[in-house]
Tab-separated table of C-alpha atoms in Angstrom:
chain	number	residue	atom	x	y	z
A	108	UNK	CA	-1.674	14.749	36.105
A	109	UNK	CA	-5.030	12.942	36.076
A	110	UNK	CA	-5.698	14.050	32.488
A	111	UNK	CA	-2.250	12.812	31.426
A	112	UNK	CA	-2.958	9.444	33.019
A	113	UNK	CA	-6.365	9.288	31.330
A	114	UNK	CA	-4.844	10.192	27.955
A	115	UNK	CA	-2.152	7.522	28.386
A	116	UNK	CA	-4.654	4.851	29.476
A	117	UNK	CA	-6.956	5.596	26.547
A	118	UNK	CA	-3.950	5.497	24.208
A	119	UNK	CA	-2.844	2.115	25.508
A	120	UNK	CA	-6.369	0.717	25.124
A	121	UNK	CA	-6.483	2.022	21.535
A	122	UNK	CA	-3.045	0.499	20.911
A	123	UNK	CA	-4.185	-2.909	22.214
A	124	UNK	CA	-7.337	-2.784	20.076
A	125	UNK	CA	-5.289	-1.667	17.077
A	126	UNK	CA	-2.931	-4.628	17.539
A	127	UNK	CA	-5.901	-7.014	17.760
A	128	UNK	CA	-7.350	-5.814	14.439
A	129	UNK	CA	-4.394	-7.270	12.551
A	130	UNK	CA	-4.756	-10.924	13.562
A	131	UNK	CA	-8.528	-10.518	13.325
A	132	UNK	CA	-8.257	-9.282	9.721
A	133	UNK	CA	-5.880	-12.094	8.767
A	134	UNK	CA	-8.147	-14.700	10.348
A	135	UNK	CA	-11.322	-13.269	8.792
A	136	UNK	CA	-9.892	-13.194	5.276
A	137	UNK	CA	-9.267	-16.937	5.347
A	138	UNK	CA	-12.211	-18.134	7.408
A	139	UNK	CA	-15.292	-15.923	7.323
A	140	UNK	CA	-17.445	-14.887	4.420
A	141	UNK	CA	-20.555	-15.627	2.453
A	142	UNK	CA	-18.285	-17.323	-0.084
A	143	UNK	CA	-14.632	-18.363	-0.007
A	144	UNK	CA	-12.817	-18.242	-3.341
A	145	UNK	CA	-10.530	-21.258	-3.976
A	146	UNK	CA	-6.911	-20.084	-3.467
A	147	UNK	CA	-8.342	-16.663	-2.647
A	148	UNK	CA	-10.082	-14.742	0.078
A	149	UNK	CA	-13.395	-15.280	1.837
A	150	UNK	CA	-15.762	-12.536	0.718
A	151	UNK	CA	-18.488	-10.500	2.406
A	152	UNK	CA	-21.018	-8.192	0.752
A	153	UNK	CA	-20.205	-4.503	1.305
A	154	UNK	CA	-22.767	-2.981	-1.069
A	155	UNK	CA	-25.425	-4.354	-3.401
A	156	UNK	CA	-23.613	-6.562	-5.901
A	157	UNK	CA	-20.167	-5.753	-4.454
A	158	UNK	CA	-18.125	-8.118	-2.299
A	159	UNK	CA	-14.774	-7.710	-0.589
A	160	UNK	CA	-12.341	-9.894	1.329
A	161	UNK	CA	-13.718	-10.068	4.870
A	162	UNK	CA	-10.608	-8.610	6.513
A	163	UNK	CA	-11.536	-5.164	5.167
A	164	UNK	CA	-13.730	-4.464	8.153
A	165	UNK	CA	-10.850	-4.795	10.598
A	166	UNK	CA	-8.444	-2.789	8.425
A	167	UNK	CA	-10.877	0.139	8.253
A	168	UNK	CA	-11.061	0.030	12.035
A	169	UNK	CA	-7.253	-0.225	12.317
A	170	UNK	CA	-6.811	3.034	10.403
A	171	UNK	CA	-9.034	4.895	12.865
A	172	UNK	CA	-7.517	3.254	15.945
A	173	UNK	CA	-3.999	4.207	14.838
A	174	UNK	CA	-5.144	7.814	14.653
A	175	UNK	CA	-6.412	7.573	18.240
A	176	UNK	CA	-3.109	6.021	19.350
A	177	UNK	CA	-1.292	9.002	17.881
A	178	UNK	CA	-3.749	11.499	19.389
A	179	UNK	CA	-3.367	9.982	22.845
A	180	UNK	CA	0.283	8.859	22.889
A	181	UNK	CA	1.933	11.062	20.256
A	182	UNK	CA	3.496	10.645	16.797
A	183	UNK	CA	6.352	8.427	17.981
A	184	UNK	CA	3.845	6.007	19.494
A	185	UNK	CA	1.831	6.188	16.262
A	186	UNK	CA	4.897	5.170	14.275
A	187	UNK	CA	5.681	2.496	16.868
A	188	UNK	CA	2.154	1.124	16.475
A	189	UNK	CA	2.732	0.892	12.732
A	190	UNK	CA	5.960	-1.074	13.286
A	191	UNK	CA	4.282	-3.390	15.792
A	192	UNK	CA	1.325	-3.868	13.451
A	193	UNK	CA	3.603	-4.746	10.538
A	194	UNK	CA	5.467	-7.275	12.701
A	195	UNK	CA	2.219	-8.849	13.909
A	196	UNK	CA	1.003	-8.991	10.331
A	197	UNK	CA	4.221	-10.723	9.235
A	198	UNK	CA	3.884	-13.369	11.935
A	199	UNK	CA	0.163	-14.020	11.629
A	200	UNK	CA	-0.697	-13.616	7.969
A	201	UNK	CA	-1.102	-16.815	5.989
A	202	UNK	CA	2.245	-17.587	4.363
A	203	UNK	CA	0.878	-16.981	0.880
A	204	UNK	CA	0.001	-13.390	1.716
A	205	UNK	CA	2.648	-12.323	4.262
A	206	UNK	CA	4.404	-9.935	1.869
A	207	UNK	CA	1.136	-8.445	0.665
A	208	UNK	CA	-0.205	-8.089	4.194
A	209	UNK	CA	2.931	-6.478	5.615
A	210	UNK	CA	3.531	-4.183	2.637
A	211	UNK	CA	-0.092	-3.044	2.476
A	212	UNK	CA	-0.267	-2.503	6.217
A	213	UNK	CA	3.010	-0.605	6.398
A	214	UNK	CA	2.373	1.621	3.372
A	215	UNK	CA	-1.258	2.376	4.216
A	216	UNK	CA	-0.525	3.221	7.840
A	217	UNK	CA	2.392	5.452	6.829
A	218	UNK	CA	0.133	7.215	4.307
A	219	UNK	CA	-2.511	7.599	7.027
A	220	UNK	CA	0.154	8.983	9.393
A	221	UNK	CA	1.415	11.461	6.783
A	222	UNK	CA	-2.065	12.888	6.195
A	223	UNK	CA	-3.327	12.727	9.794
A	224	UNK	CA	-0.324	14.318	11.510
A	225	UNK	CA	-0.496	17.843	10.042
A	226	UNK	CA	-4.313	18.030	10.281
A	227	UNK	CA	-5.139	16.484	13.647
A	228	UNK	CA	-4.556	19.400	16.023
A	229	UNK	CA	-6.814	21.800	14.114
A	230	UNK	CA	-9.401	19.474	12.590
A	231	UNK	CA	-9.420	16.088	14.340
A	232	UNK	CA	-12.481	14.566	12.639
A	233	UNK	CA	-11.395	15.883	9.231
A	234	UNK	CA	-7.942	14.421	9.847
A	235	UNK	CA	-9.443	11.018	10.657
A	236	UNK	CA	-11.580	11.063	7.505
A	237	UNK	CA	-8.867	12.297	5.126
A	238	UNK	CA	-6.119	10.065	6.486
A	239	UNK	CA	-8.368	7.010	6.572
A	240	UNK	CA	-9.474	7.516	2.969
A	241	UNK	CA	-5.868	7.786	1.788
A	242	UNK	CA	-4.842	4.816	3.927
A	243	UNK	CA	-7.683	2.555	2.829
A	244	UNK	CA	-7.054	3.243	-0.859
A	245	UNK	CA	-3.326	2.526	-0.504
A	246	UNK	CA	-4.033	-0.607	1.549
A	247	UNK	CA	-6.589	-1.908	-0.951
A	248	UNK	CA	-4.439	-1.448	-4.030
A	249	UNK	CA	-1.185	-2.735	-2.520
A	250	UNK	CA	-2.753	-5.742	-0.799
A	251	UNK	CA	-4.830	-6.955	-3.734
A	252	UNK	CA	-2.057	-6.492	-6.258
A	253	UNK	CA	0.603	-8.249	-4.199
A	254	UNK	CA	-1.654	-10.980	-2.764
A	255	UNK	CA	-3.674	-11.881	-5.819
A	256	UNK	CA	-2.091	-10.049	-8.782
A	257	UNK	CA	-5.438	-8.460	-9.458
A	258	UNK	CA	-7.467	-5.435	-8.499
A	259	UNK	CA	-10.771	-7.282	-9.001
A	260	UNK	CA	-11.970	-6.580	-5.465
A	261	UNK	CA	-10.620	-3.017	-5.143
A	262	UNK	CA	-14.047	-1.353	-5.150
A	263	UNK	CA	-15.278	-3.740	-2.485
A	264	UNK	CA	-12.129	-3.256	-0.424
A	265	UNK	CA	-12.489	0.513	-0.493
A	266	UNK	CA	-16.222	0.436	0.272
A	267	UNK	CA	-15.826	-2.099	3.103
A	268	UNK	CA	-13.072	-0.128	4.807
A	269	UNK	CA	-14.965	3.129	4.274
A	270	UNK	CA	-17.963	1.647	6.126
A	271	UNK	CA	-15.840	1.127	9.215
A	272	UNK	CA	-14.473	4.663	9.002
A	273	UNK	CA	-18.007	6.059	8.610
A	274	UNK	CA	-19.230	4.063	11.616
A	275	UNK	CA	-16.337	5.454	13.675
A	276	UNK	CA	-16.905	9.117	12.763
A	277	UNK	CA	-19.649	9.845	15.306
A	278	UNK	CA	-17.396	8.384	17.995
A	279	UNK	CA	-14.487	10.545	16.836
A	280	UNK	CA	-16.718	13.610	16.990
A	281	UNK	CA	-17.807	12.697	20.529
A	282	UNK	CA	-14.187	12.044	21.517
A	283	UNK	CA	-13.129	15.485	20.266
A	284	UNK	CA	-16.026	17.164	22.071
A	285	UNK	CA	-15.264	15.297	25.299
A	286	UNK	CA	-11.567	16.195	25.007
A	287	UNK	CA	-12.497	19.883	24.663
A	288	UNK	CA	-14.881	19.716	27.611
A	289	UNK	CA	-12.271	18.042	29.842
A	290	UNK	CA	-9.355	20.120	28.566
A	291	UNK	CA	-7.631	16.932	27.384
A	292	UNK	CA	-5.038	17.962	24.801
A	293	UNK	CA	-3.581	15.663	22.127
A	294	UNK	CA	-0.147	14.241	22.917
């Protein structure tokens, strides 16, 4: 009973953080960067000579957090988080990029879900990596094409989101090890 309560609490915290990444990404893309392109995104450097819209950092984190939501609360909650995230994105994205934001979010999270779900029970960290890579590529291509009609920043988008996934991997490994030690099973 205590482990179930812990799993549920951790899942709800991950869900709240996941939901916060969406408005944060939408705000960052229009307000924070080393340069803001007229009628375009604010950019941040993600590698030498490569810039990306600043919201990429939050989207990379969102992909990982959605995986944790599913691990803690189950696949139905994971799909529910995707629906909630798409709705939040629709309400908070700047009007010029609502369609791009919602479509990219929905498609990338569904792609993440489709890859993560069959892998997560056997290979949690591998599932996080594989699903996040698929999700961040889908998100980058769909968002840039629909928002700006260009894939000019696709390399930067992919690299920026991949940084967040890479930073999260040690935590995912520790989470899996702690779950095993406590006997905390995925939902």
